[in-house]
Each structure stands twice: as structure tokens, then as C-alpha cells.
Amino acid sequence: MTSRKPDEQLARNSRLRLVRPRSLATARRAVTTRRTRPAPRPPEGTPAPAELARQARAVLADAVRIARWAAAGAAASLPEGRFGGDPTTAPPVAGARERAAAELDLTPDQVRAGWDRARLAGLIELHGGTARPGWRLRAWDRDDMAVLRGWVALFDAWSLAHPAPEDVAPTVVAEVVEAVPQVLSLLQLSAGPVLVPALLDLLQQRVAELREERCEVPYGPRGETQPTAGEPGAPLDGDGDDVPLSVLLDWALEGLAAVGALTLERGQATLTPLGNWAVWVKLEQICVAAQSPAGNIEQSAEDMLRGCARLTPGPARAEYRAWLAARTVSSAVAELLAVARGEDALLRGLAFEALRVVGAPAEPEVRAAAVEPSLRPYALLWLAEYEGADPEDAAEVLTREEATWLWVDTAAAVADHGEPQLLLRHLDSAIQGTVPALIEEVRVGGHPRTVQVLVALAAAHPDPALAKAVRRAAFQVHTGGV
């Protein structure tokens, strides 16, 4: 017999091990992944990475100068956005632009373009109204891969760096942007100059396919002098637009030339070595995914994430990259966030893992998602890592309530998809010191899966007294008791 009271015994046996929770980023680094096939070699004639990086540095030379000027404190307080474009912030923005132009011996337009490129390439980050150097800027002179990744980020964002004509509907612009990868593929496979009319014909066909996939019925002006749909230069029907597709092709080619992906000469377009390498990388990513057993490249975001759920982190990231390469950034980010808003907590976590692969282009949407209670902890962790926080310390941005909500959400994923022992080990990551304290805070946290998590934890826990306390808490939450 023992004289110890039940409550005292519960408290004595319920101490959680105060182990610093390892973030997902740290866990990913700890996993050793194996290649399933030898690393592919780029096409013959592709320059070495060091030469490609030299070319990328040349393309972004003005952007780097402006980023370093801003990082040095000359523009330490800038309005959110850019050096120009928002009339509500015109005076201070114009002043910063002119100061930079004078000190760097550039024109104001060059400064504005360089600033936009610096942001798109991750050389500069804006936090509130403060400009800070991005990690790529710090590694610019010593890390060739950081340089190439920065240029690829700019290449992916060419339509932002070179705005579309103002009189074209956004939906039409989006169609052309979505069709451009096919144009680039033709240029890459041709391994030389391609006549613009041939590119126009391909673009016309691809836009028609996209509309057919959406089951759109073409409508709009059809004057007798207009070419019929499918012919090169045919107008874009829908939304009242009669802008010839040739105008938008010119815009796209000029935008890609502006970021150093191709050259235009005598009615022909030719990929630069940088552009050829970037398109090859993206095609290779698509081929890798197409060879995977799940065929994730053709799946929806939800099915792709489910297919990646059992992969180790390295192969999963490769699948994310390939899936993303086959889509526009905006549509991919929207799909991933839609999955994250669903009921499956495992897919919610995986969606934000995929968004980490997206990187800077996802930042505005992730920041906006931080106001949604179900996404807020994930979004805050994503933003903390994006802004340069060590993954080990990223969890410090969460309040105690947010950390507890995330613990319950992760526990729900483990309960739905894992083994009971995993749920018990998940206890070690709770910030509370004891099981009773954890239960008390979980009960008032408001997570919709609280009851199921507590029931699963009670069923898995080997201590009868603790299991009973957890079941009691689950019953009280279920019935609305305190």
C-alpha cells in the first residue's frame, strides 16, 4: 500500500522531458537521402557553373550595387514596395531613387529597375519599412550556387520585372505567362535561333489549349480582316480584348531578354547560355517527376502532397521542385494554400514544406495567410525562416497559445497517419512542463481536433492514471465542460 495521494502521484509521474524541439528544417538536414540515379549532365556545350555564375553576376550587376547601397544604410527607411510606382509614397521614394542615382552614377530608371531586380532575386528584403540585405547578397562574391539561384528567381519572375502592357486584361496576361514555358522549351530543344513567327504559332496553339482545358467558348470581335483563331497573330478573345497575340509575344520575349535569358536579333530569338541552362534544369526536374512511380507532376496539389508523404525529405523536395516547375508560381502557391486550409493536418504541414521550396515568390501570400488561425503558426515559422532566422530558433516567434495550437495540429497528423509510439514521442516537443499543464492549455486552445487528439493520446499512453486524466479532459472538451 502507498500513502501517496492520486493527484500527487499523477504530478510526479507526468513530468515531460524538457527537450528543445527540433524544427522541421533541422530534421530535414539530419536525414540522409540517396540518389535513385546518377546526377544528370547538362547538354554538351553548357558552360561550367563558375562561368554561368559570372554571367549571372553581370546581368545583376546594377541590382547588386543598389542592394549594397540600400543595405549600407543610405536607404534604411523606405516605403514598402519599390523605388517608384506608388503615387501615395512618391516624394520619399523619388528622393531615395535620386540619391541612389547620384551616388551610383545611374539614371533614376536604372535605379528603379535595379531595385526591382534586387528584390526579385532575393538580394534585398523589406521588413516593414526597412531594407535589409538578403542572404544571397552576403554570399554573392563567394557562392556561385547562391548567385545562380538568385538569377533563377529573377528568371522565374520575368513578368514582374517587365510589366505587361496596361491595356491588357490580367487574365490574358496570365494565359501568356502560363504558355511561355512551352516557347522556352522549343528554344532549348532547337539549340539555336528560332524565328519569331514559329514561336508565335506555338504560343497561339498553347493559349488555345489552355482555354480548351477550361472549356471556354471563344467570343469577342471578329472583323473580316482579323485572322481566324489558331492563325499566327490572331486576337485574344475573351474579356473584351482584341490585343494581337503577337504584341504579347513581343512583350514576353523582351522581358526574357531583359533578365538575360535570351537575345533578340533580326526576327530571331536565341537562348543565352544562362537561359539554356535554366530551361534544361526545369525540364530535367519535370522528367524526374515523370519517372517517379506516383507520377506527381500531373497530380493536383493535394494528390502530389499525399504521394510525397512517405518520401524522405530529400526526394520529397525534388518532387516539389518538379511539380512547381510545371506550373506558374501564382497558381502553385494558391493550390498549396488551399490544401493547407483543409482538414488534413499532415497535408497542411507538407504544403508549407513545399512553399519553402517556392521561396521568395510565395512571401506575400504566406504573409496574408498569417491572419488565418489555422495557418498562422505555420505561416509565422515560414516567414521567420524566410527572413533569416535560424530554424532552431524560429519557434520563438510563436506565442504560447500558437505553439500549443501547432502541437495539437501536429498531434492530429500523427494520430491520423502515424503509429501510437510517435504520438507519445510527440509529447517531448510540448512547451509545457507536465502532462496536466499540457492538457489544461490544450483544452482551452480551441483546436477543432482537440477531442480526437486527447482520445488518441489516452489510448496510447502506458500510464493508467495519466490516460484516465487525458480521457477525462477529452470528455470535458466534448461536452463543453471545464
Short mmCIF file of C-alpha atoms in Angstrom, two decimals:
data_model
loop_
_atom_site.label_atom_id
_atom_site.label_comp_id
_atom_site.label_asym_id
_atom_site.label_seq_id
_atom_site.Cartn_x
_atom_site.Cartn_y
_atom_site.Cartn_z
CA MET A 1 0.00 0.00 0.00
CA THR A 2 1.14 3.55 -0.57
CA SER A 3 0.01 6.67 1.19
CA ARG A 4 0.72 8.92 -1.75
CA LYS A 5 -2.39 10.71 -2.93
CA PRO A 6 -3.52 10.07 -6.53
CA ASP A 7 -3.04 13.73 -7.56
CA GLU A 8 0.48 13.77 -6.13
CA GLN A 9 1.32 10.54 -7.93
CA LEU A 10 -0.06 11.95 -11.21
CA ALA A 11 2.05 15.09 -10.90
CA ARG A 12 5.15 13.07 -10.01
CA ASN A 13 4.81 10.74 -12.99
CA SER A 14 3.70 13.27 -15.55
CA ARG A 15 6.85 15.33 -15.99
CA LEU A 16 7.59 15.92 -19.64
CA ARG A 17 11.17 15.85 -20.73
CA LEU A 18 12.02 19.46 -21.47
CA VAL A 19 13.73 18.70 -24.76
CA ARG A 20 14.25 21.61 -27.12
CA PRO A 21 12.00 20.72 -30.07
CA ARG A 22 13.95 20.22 -33.27
CA SER A 23 12.43 22.20 -36.09
CA LEU A 24 11.43 20.58 -39.35
CA ALA A 25 14.36 22.25 -41.07
CA THR A 26 16.82 20.67 -38.66
CA ALA A 27 15.17 17.29 -39.02
CA ARG A 28 15.41 17.58 -42.78
CA ARG A 29 19.13 18.21 -42.56
CA ALA A 30 19.56 15.17 -40.34
CA VAL A 31 18.07 12.79 -42.91
CA THR A 32 20.47 11.22 -45.38
CA THR A 33 18.93 10.83 -48.80
CA ARG A 34 20.19 8.64 -51.60
CA ARG A 35 20.04 9.38 -55.27
CA THR A 36 17.99 6.96 -57.29
CA ARG A 37 20.06 7.63 -60.39
CA PRO A 38 23.30 9.41 -61.28
CA ALA A 39 23.20 13.18 -61.39
CA PRO A 40 22.27 14.20 -64.94
CA ARG A 41 24.78 16.08 -67.02
CA PRO A 42 23.76 19.33 -68.74
CA PRO A 43 23.76 19.46 -72.55
CA GLU A 44 27.11 19.48 -74.28
CA GLY A 45 28.49 22.96 -74.57
CA THR A 46 26.89 24.25 -71.36
CA PRO A 47 29.43 26.42 -69.54
CA ALA A 48 30.75 25.37 -66.15
CA PRO A 49 28.85 26.64 -63.09
CA ALA A 50 31.57 29.19 -62.38
CA GLU A 51 31.15 30.70 -65.86
CA LEU A 52 27.35 30.67 -65.58
CA ALA A 53 27.66 32.43 -62.22
CA ARG A 54 29.95 35.04 -63.80
CA GLN A 55 27.31 35.72 -66.44
CA ALA A 56 24.58 35.93 -63.79
CA ARG A 57 26.67 38.41 -61.80
CA ALA A 58 26.97 40.53 -64.94
CA VAL A 59 23.19 40.51 -65.50
CA LEU A 60 22.56 41.53 -61.90
CA ALA A 61 25.48 43.95 -61.51
CA ASP A 62 23.31 47.06 -61.12
CA ALA A 63 20.92 45.23 -58.79
CA VAL A 64 23.83 44.20 -56.55
CA ARG A 65 25.20 47.76 -56.44
CA ILE A 66 21.79 49.15 -55.48
CA ALA A 67 21.22 46.40 -52.91
CA ARG A 68 24.56 47.12 -51.27
CA TRP A 69 23.82 50.84 -51.31
CA ALA A 70 20.49 50.24 -49.57
CA ALA A 71 21.99 47.71 -47.14
CA ALA A 72 24.70 50.18 -46.17
CA GLY A 73 22.05 52.42 -44.69
CA ALA A 74 21.68 55.07 -47.35
CA ALA A 75 18.05 53.96 -47.77
CA ALA A 76 17.50 52.38 -44.38
CA SER A 77 13.91 53.61 -44.22
CA LEU A 78 11.94 53.07 -47.38
CA PRO A 79 8.24 52.62 -48.04
CA GLU A 80 7.09 49.09 -48.66
CA GLY A 81 7.37 48.25 -52.34
CA ARG A 82 9.99 49.76 -54.59
CA PHE A 83 11.82 52.95 -55.51
CA GLY A 84 8.89 54.06 -57.63
CA GLY A 85 5.40 53.29 -58.79
CA ASP A 86 3.13 54.12 -55.84
CA PRO A 87 1.87 57.73 -56.02
CA THR A 88 0.97 57.73 -52.33
CA THR A 89 4.65 57.41 -51.44
CA ALA A 90 6.11 59.35 -54.36
CA PRO A 91 8.07 62.09 -52.53
CA PRO A 92 10.24 59.95 -50.25
CA VAL A 93 10.58 57.22 -52.86
CA ALA A 94 11.62 59.69 -55.52
CA GLY A 95 14.15 61.20 -53.13
CA ALA A 96 15.74 57.83 -52.39
CA ARG A 97 15.81 56.98 -56.08
CA GLU A 98 17.55 60.22 -56.99
CA ARG A 99 20.08 59.87 -54.16
CA ALA A 100 20.94 56.37 -55.35
CA ALA A 101 21.19 57.56 -58.96
CA ALA A 102 23.60 60.34 -57.99
CA GLU A 103 25.79 58.20 -55.77
CA LEU A 104 25.91 55.21 -58.10
CA ASP A 105 26.10 57.17 -61.37
CA LEU A 106 22.92 55.60 -62.73
CA THR A 107 19.75 57.07 -64.18
CA PRO A 108 16.61 57.06 -61.98
CA ASP A 109 15.03 54.50 -64.32
CA GLN A 110 18.08 52.23 -63.95
CA VAL A 111 17.83 52.56 -60.19
CA ARG A 112 14.16 51.65 -60.20
CA ALA A 113 14.73 48.62 -62.44
CA GLY A 114 17.76 47.53 -60.41
CA TRP A 115 15.81 47.83 -57.16
CA ASP A 116 13.02 45.63 -58.51
CA ARG A 117 15.56 43.06 -59.68
CA ALA A 118 17.32 43.09 -56.32
CA ARG A 119 14.07 42.29 -54.56
CA LEU A 120 13.03 39.60 -57.03
CA ALA A 121 16.46 37.94 -56.85
CA GLY A 122 16.45 37.92 -53.04
CA LEU A 123 19.32 40.38 -52.72
CA ILE A 124 17.23 42.78 -50.65
CA GLU A 125 14.35 42.10 -48.31
CA LEU A 126 11.87 44.63 -46.95
CA HIS A 127 10.73 44.20 -43.36
CA GLY A 128 8.08 46.79 -42.65
CA GLY A 129 9.72 49.97 -43.90
CA THR A 130 13.31 48.79 -43.50
CA ALA A 131 15.52 47.44 -46.26
CA ARG A 132 17.82 44.60 -45.20
CA PRO A 133 20.36 42.58 -47.16
CA GLY A 134 19.18 39.13 -48.16
CA TRP A 135 21.36 36.11 -47.52
CA ARG A 136 22.24 35.92 -51.22
CA LEU A 137 23.77 39.38 -51.10
CA ARG A 138 26.04 38.32 -48.24
CA ALA A 139 27.14 35.23 -50.20
CA TRP A 140 27.27 36.93 -53.61
CA ASP A 141 31.05 37.09 -54.08
CA ARG A 142 31.88 33.63 -52.74
CA ASP A 143 28.97 31.28 -53.52
CA ASP A 144 28.35 30.57 -57.20
CA MET A 145 25.24 28.49 -56.48
CA ALA A 146 23.71 31.32 -54.45
CA VAL A 147 24.28 33.58 -57.46
CA LEU A 148 22.67 31.11 -59.86
CA ARG A 149 19.69 30.58 -57.56
CA GLY A 150 19.25 34.34 -57.33
CA TRP A 151 19.30 34.67 -61.10
CA VAL A 152 16.83 31.79 -61.49
CA ALA A 153 14.49 33.57 -59.04
CA LEU A 154 14.65 36.63 -61.32
CA PHE A 155 14.18 34.43 -64.40
CA ASP A 156 11.06 32.89 -62.86
CA ALA A 157 9.72 36.39 -62.12
CA TRP A 158 10.42 37.89 -65.57
CA SER A 159 6.79 39.01 -65.96
CA LEU A 160 7.08 41.06 -62.76
CA ALA A 161 10.40 42.60 -63.72
CA HIS A 162 8.97 43.60 -67.12
CA PRO A 163 5.32 44.65 -66.57
CA ALA A 164 2.77 43.80 -69.23
CA PRO A 165 1.04 46.46 -71.35
CA GLU A 166 -1.54 48.27 -69.24
CA ASP A 167 -4.40 47.82 -71.72
CA VAL A 168 -4.37 44.01 -71.50
CA ALA A 169 -6.63 42.16 -69.08
CA PRO A 170 -4.78 40.30 -66.27
CA THR A 171 -6.42 37.00 -67.26
CA VAL A 172 -4.97 37.27 -70.75
CA VAL A 173 -1.53 38.11 -69.39
CA ALA A 174 -1.76 35.07 -67.10
CA GLU A 175 -2.52 32.84 -70.09
CA VAL A 176 0.57 34.05 -71.93
CA VAL A 177 2.78 33.66 -68.87
CA GLU A 178 1.50 30.11 -68.44
CA ALA A 179 2.24 29.35 -72.10
CA VAL A 180 5.76 30.80 -72.15
CA PRO A 181 7.47 27.62 -70.78
CA GLN A 182 6.50 25.82 -74.00
CA VAL A 183 8.12 28.62 -76.00
CA LEU A 184 11.28 28.30 -73.94
CA SER A 185 11.28 24.53 -74.38
CA LEU A 186 11.20 24.93 -78.15
CA LEU A 187 14.11 27.35 -77.97
CA GLN A 188 16.08 24.96 -75.78
CA LEU A 189 15.41 21.91 -77.93
CA SER A 190 16.26 23.84 -81.11
CA ALA A 191 19.75 24.62 -79.73
CA GLY A 192 19.93 27.75 -81.82
CA PRO A 193 17.95 30.73 -83.14
CA VAL A 194 14.24 30.29 -83.82
CA LEU A 195 12.17 32.62 -85.99
CA VAL A 196 9.64 34.69 -84.07
CA PRO A 197 6.73 33.57 -86.33
CA ALA A 198 7.40 29.96 -85.31
CA LEU A 199 7.30 30.96 -81.66
CA LEU A 200 4.08 32.89 -82.28
CA ASP A 201 2.45 29.83 -83.84
CA LEU A 202 3.41 27.70 -80.82
CA LEU A 203 2.17 30.33 -78.38
CA GLN A 204 -1.15 30.58 -80.21
CA GLN A 205 -1.63 26.83 -80.03
CA ARG A 206 -0.77 26.68 -76.35
CA VAL A 207 -3.16 29.50 -75.42
CA ALA A 208 -5.91 27.74 -77.36
CA GLU A 209 -5.18 24.51 -75.46
CA LEU A 210 -5.35 26.30 -72.13
CA ARG A 211 -8.73 27.75 -72.99
CA GLU A 212 -9.99 24.40 -74.22
CA GLU A 213 -8.90 22.80 -70.94
CA ARG A 214 -11.05 25.36 -69.13
CA CYS A 215 -13.92 24.67 -71.55
CA GLU A 216 -14.05 28.32 -72.63
CA VAL A 217 -16.06 29.25 -75.67
CA PRO A 218 -14.23 31.99 -77.59
CA TYR A 219 -16.12 35.20 -78.09
CA GLY A 220 -15.37 38.80 -78.94
CA PRO A 221 -14.81 40.94 -82.05
CA ARG A 222 -14.31 39.02 -85.26
CA GLY A 223 -13.85 41.53 -88.03
CA GLU A 224 -13.41 40.23 -91.54
CA THR A 225 -9.84 41.47 -91.63
CA GLN A 226 -8.88 39.63 -88.46
CA PRO A 227 -7.09 36.27 -88.75
CA THR A 228 -9.14 33.34 -87.52
CA ALA A 229 -8.41 31.63 -84.22
CA GLY A 230 -5.39 29.39 -84.46
CA GLU A 231 -3.63 31.51 -87.05
CA PRO A 232 -0.44 33.36 -86.07
CA GLY A 233 -1.24 36.81 -84.73
CA ALA A 234 -4.91 36.04 -84.05
CA PRO A 235 -6.52 38.30 -81.45
CA LEU A 236 -7.05 37.10 -77.92
CA ASP A 237 -10.78 36.59 -77.49
CA GLY A 238 -12.48 36.95 -74.15
CA ASP A 239 -12.77 39.74 -71.62
CA GLY A 240 -13.37 42.17 -74.48
CA ASP A 241 -9.71 42.12 -75.52
CA ASP A 242 -8.66 42.36 -79.14
CA VAL A 243 -4.91 42.65 -78.49
CA PRO A 244 -2.99 40.59 -81.05
CA LEU A 245 -1.09 37.72 -79.53
CA SER A 246 1.99 38.92 -81.40
CA VAL A 247 2.08 42.01 -79.15
CA LEU A 248 2.16 39.87 -76.04
CA LEU A 249 4.77 37.56 -77.53
CA ASP A 250 6.96 40.60 -78.14
CA TRP A 251 6.41 41.64 -74.52
CA ALA A 252 7.37 38.17 -73.27
CA LEU A 253 10.50 37.94 -75.41
CA GLU A 254 11.59 41.43 -74.37
CA GLY A 255 11.04 40.54 -70.73
CA LEU A 256 13.09 37.36 -71.00
CA ALA A 257 15.81 39.24 -72.85
CA ALA A 258 15.83 41.90 -70.11
CA VAL A 259 16.68 39.29 -67.46
CA GLY A 260 19.40 37.73 -69.62
CA ALA A 261 17.59 34.54 -70.68
CA LEU A 262 17.64 35.13 -74.43
CA THR A 263 18.76 37.50 -77.17
CA LEU A 264 16.68 39.02 -79.97
CA GLU A 265 18.20 39.75 -83.34
CA ARG A 266 16.85 40.02 -86.91
CA GLY A 267 13.46 38.50 -86.10
CA GLN A 268 15.00 35.55 -84.25
CA ALA A 269 15.25 34.56 -80.61
CA THR A 270 18.14 32.58 -79.13
CA LEU A 271 18.61 31.36 -75.59
CA THR A 272 21.71 32.63 -73.82
CA PRO A 273 23.89 30.07 -72.03
CA LEU A 274 22.16 31.08 -68.78
CA GLY A 275 18.71 30.72 -70.30
CA ASN A 276 19.59 27.38 -71.91
CA TRP A 277 20.88 26.04 -68.59
CA ALA A 278 17.83 27.25 -66.64
CA VAL A 279 15.35 25.71 -69.09
CA TRP A 280 17.32 22.45 -69.09
CA VAL A 281 17.21 22.35 -65.28
CA LYS A 282 13.44 22.80 -65.26
CA LEU A 283 12.90 20.19 -67.98
CA GLU A 284 15.09 17.78 -66.04
CA GLN A 285 13.01 18.34 -62.92
CA ILE A 286 9.87 17.54 -64.87
CA CYS A 287 11.46 14.37 -66.30
CA VAL A 288 12.49 13.22 -62.83
CA ALA A 289 8.95 13.62 -61.58
CA ALA A 290 7.51 11.91 -64.65
CA GLN A 291 9.71 8.89 -63.91
CA SER A 292 8.53 8.65 -60.30
CA PRO A 293 6.08 5.83 -59.51
CA ALA A 294 3.41 8.27 -58.32
CA GLY A 295 3.63 10.50 -61.38
CA ASN A 296 3.27 13.54 -59.14
CA ILE A 297 3.95 16.05 -61.89
CA GLU A 298 0.41 15.61 -63.28
CA GLN A 299 -1.38 15.48 -59.94
CA SER A 300 -3.28 18.15 -58.06
CA ALA A 301 -1.52 19.74 -55.12
CA GLU A 302 -3.37 17.51 -52.66
CA ASP A 303 -2.58 14.28 -54.51
CA MET A 304 1.03 15.37 -55.03
CA LEU A 305 1.47 16.01 -51.30
CA ARG A 306 -0.12 12.66 -50.44
CA GLY A 307 2.27 11.00 -52.86
CA CYS A 308 5.20 12.70 -51.14
CA ALA A 309 4.04 11.90 -47.60
CA ARG A 310 6.06 8.68 -47.37
CA LEU A 311 9.16 10.03 -49.09
CA THR A 312 12.22 11.09 -47.14
CA PRO A 313 12.85 14.87 -47.15
CA GLY A 314 15.39 14.96 -50.00
CA PRO A 315 13.29 13.11 -52.61
CA ALA A 316 10.19 14.97 -51.42
CA ARG A 317 11.85 18.31 -52.13
CA ALA A 318 12.81 17.08 -55.60
CA GLU A 319 9.16 16.20 -56.23
CA TYR A 320 8.05 19.63 -55.01
CA ARG A 321 10.51 21.35 -57.34
CA ALA A 322 9.41 19.31 -60.35
CA TRP A 323 5.72 19.88 -59.59
CA LEU A 324 6.36 23.62 -59.22
CA ALA A 325 8.40 23.79 -62.43
CA ALA A 326 5.38 22.64 -64.42
CA ARG A 327 3.15 25.43 -63.09
CA THR A 328 3.09 29.17 -62.72
CA VAL A 329 4.18 30.33 -59.28
CA SER A 330 0.90 32.08 -58.51
CA SER A 331 -1.29 29.08 -59.34
CA ALA A 332 1.01 26.67 -57.46
CA VAL A 333 1.05 28.81 -54.31
CA ALA A 334 -2.73 29.20 -54.44
CA GLU A 335 -3.18 25.42 -54.76
CA LEU A 336 -0.83 24.68 -51.87
CA LEU A 337 -2.52 27.17 -49.56
CA ALA A 338 -5.94 25.77 -50.50
CA VAL A 339 -4.73 22.32 -49.40
CA ALA A 340 -3.30 23.82 -46.20
CA ARG A 341 -6.75 25.17 -45.35
CA GLY A 342 -8.21 21.67 -45.46
CA GLU A 343 -8.84 19.28 -42.60
CA ASP A 344 -5.78 17.04 -43.01
CA ALA A 345 -3.08 18.34 -40.69
CA LEU A 346 -0.39 16.24 -42.36
CA LEU A 347 -1.08 17.87 -45.72
CA ARG A 348 -1.06 21.28 -44.03
CA GLY A 349 2.49 20.74 -42.82
CA LEU A 350 3.60 19.29 -46.16
CA ALA A 351 2.05 22.22 -48.03
CA PHE A 352 4.26 24.63 -46.10
CA GLU A 353 7.26 22.40 -46.76
CA ALA A 354 6.53 22.77 -50.47
CA LEU A 355 6.11 26.53 -50.01
CA ARG A 356 9.62 26.62 -48.54
CA VAL A 357 10.83 25.32 -51.89
CA VAL A 358 8.93 28.13 -53.65
CA GLY A 359 10.79 30.70 -51.55
CA ALA A 360 10.52 34.46 -52.08
CA PRO A 361 7.67 34.47 -54.66
CA ALA A 362 5.37 32.90 -52.03
CA GLU A 363 6.11 35.53 -49.36
CA PRO A 364 3.14 37.89 -49.99
CA GLU A 365 0.59 35.04 -49.98
CA VAL A 366 2.12 33.39 -46.90
CA ARG A 367 2.16 36.73 -45.07
CA ALA A 368 -1.51 37.24 -45.92
CA ALA A 369 -2.31 33.70 -44.71
CA ALA A 370 -0.84 34.51 -41.28
CA VAL A 371 -4.15 36.13 -40.29
CA GLU A 372 -5.96 32.79 -40.58
CA PRO A 373 -5.89 30.94 -37.23
CA SER A 374 -5.40 27.51 -38.77
CA LEU A 375 -2.44 28.66 -40.87
CA ARG A 376 -0.92 31.29 -38.58
CA PRO A 377 1.68 29.12 -36.74
CA TYR A 378 2.90 27.56 -39.99
CA ALA A 379 3.00 30.93 -41.74
CA LEU A 380 4.90 32.59 -38.89
CA LEU A 381 7.52 29.84 -38.88
CA TRP A 382 7.83 30.07 -42.67
CA LEU A 383 8.28 33.84 -42.51
CA ALA A 384 10.81 33.62 -39.68
CA GLU A 385 12.98 31.21 -41.67
CA TYR A 386 12.49 33.26 -44.85
CA GLU A 387 13.66 36.39 -43.01
CA GLY A 388 16.86 34.67 -41.94
CA ALA A 389 16.09 33.19 -38.51
CA ASP A 390 17.93 30.01 -37.62
CA PRO A 391 15.48 27.10 -37.95
CA GLU A 392 16.38 26.12 -34.38
CA ASP A 393 15.15 29.49 -33.14
CA ALA A 394 12.22 30.04 -35.49
CA ALA A 395 9.70 28.66 -32.97
CA GLU A 396 10.44 31.62 -30.71
CA VAL A 397 8.22 33.81 -32.90
CA LEU A 398 5.16 31.86 -31.74
CA THR A 399 3.18 32.81 -28.67
CA ARG A 400 2.50 30.08 -26.12
CA GLU A 401 -1.05 29.73 -27.45
CA GLU A 402 0.15 29.46 -31.06
CA ALA A 403 2.80 26.89 -30.12
CA THR A 404 0.16 24.83 -28.30
CA TRP A 405 -2.20 25.04 -31.27
CA LEU A 406 0.62 23.85 -33.56
CA TRP A 407 1.37 20.99 -31.15
CA VAL A 408 -2.25 19.83 -31.35
CA ASP A 409 -2.30 20.15 -35.15
CA THR A 410 0.88 18.10 -35.46
CA ALA A 411 -0.50 15.56 -32.99
CA ALA A 412 -3.59 15.26 -35.19
CA ALA A 413 -1.37 14.48 -38.17
CA VAL A 414 0.50 11.85 -36.15
CA ALA A 415 -2.75 10.34 -34.86
CA ASP A 416 -4.17 10.12 -38.39
CA HIS A 417 -1.09 8.83 -40.19
CA GLY A 418 1.45 7.61 -37.65
CA GLU A 419 2.00 4.95 -35.01
CA PRO A 420 0.95 5.33 -31.34
CA GLN A 421 4.57 5.49 -30.23
CA LEU A 422 5.10 8.52 -32.45
CA LEU A 423 2.30 10.29 -30.60
CA LEU A 424 3.96 9.54 -27.27
CA ARG A 425 7.27 10.87 -28.56
CA HIS A 426 5.46 13.96 -29.75
CA LEU A 427 4.86 14.77 -26.08
CA ASP A 428 8.55 15.66 -25.82
CA SER A 429 8.06 18.64 -28.12
CA ALA A 430 5.37 20.29 -25.98
CA ILE A 431 6.45 23.53 -24.32
CA GLN A 432 4.53 22.75 -21.12
CA GLY A 433 6.43 21.10 -18.30
CA THR A 434 3.87 18.47 -17.30
CA VAL A 435 1.09 16.48 -18.87
CA PRO A 436 -1.58 18.15 -16.67
CA ALA A 437 -0.33 21.59 -17.76
CA LEU A 438 -0.35 20.50 -21.40
CA ILE A 439 -3.88 19.13 -21.06
CA GLU A 440 -5.11 22.33 -19.43
CA GLU A 441 -3.78 24.53 -22.22
CA VAL A 442 -4.86 22.17 -24.98
CA ARG A 443 -8.40 22.19 -23.60
CA VAL A 444 -8.75 25.96 -23.97
CA GLY A 445 -6.80 26.24 -27.23
CA GLY A 446 -9.84 25.85 -29.45
CA HIS A 447 -8.30 23.44 -31.96
CA PRO A 448 -11.08 21.53 -33.78
CA ARG A 449 -9.23 18.22 -33.39
CA THR A 450 -8.62 18.56 -29.62
CA VAL A 451 -11.00 15.76 -28.62
CA GLN A 452 -9.61 13.28 -31.15
CA VAL A 453 -6.02 14.08 -30.18
CA LEU A 454 -6.72 13.62 -26.47
CA VAL A 455 -8.56 10.36 -27.08
CA ALA A 456 -5.69 9.03 -29.20
CA LEU A 457 -3.14 10.13 -26.59
CA ALA A 458 -5.10 8.43 -23.81
CA ALA A 459 -5.28 5.21 -25.81
CA ALA A 460 -1.52 5.27 -26.47
CA HIS A 461 -0.23 6.30 -23.03
CA PRO A 462 1.00 3.38 -20.88
CA ASP A 463 0.37 5.14 -17.54
CA PRO A 464 -3.22 4.33 -16.45
CA ALA A 465 -3.51 7.42 -14.23
CA LEU A 466 -2.36 9.75 -16.99
CA ALA A 467 -4.52 8.00 -19.56
CA LYS A 468 -7.54 8.45 -17.29
CA ALA A 469 -6.82 12.16 -16.83
CA VAL A 470 -6.47 12.63 -20.57
CA ARG A 471 -9.74 10.79 -21.26
CA ARG A 472 -11.49 12.95 -18.67
CA ALA A 473 -10.18 16.08 -20.40
CA ALA A 474 -11.38 14.78 -23.77
CA PHE A 475 -14.86 14.15 -22.34
CA GLN A 476 -14.99 17.62 -20.82
CA VAL A 477 -13.98 19.29 -24.08
CA HIS A 478 -16.53 17.17 -25.97
CA THR A 479 -19.37 18.08 -23.62
CA GLY A 480 -18.32 21.70 -23.20
CA GLY A 481 -17.35 21.26 -19.54
CA VAL A 482 -14.46 22.97 -17.77
#
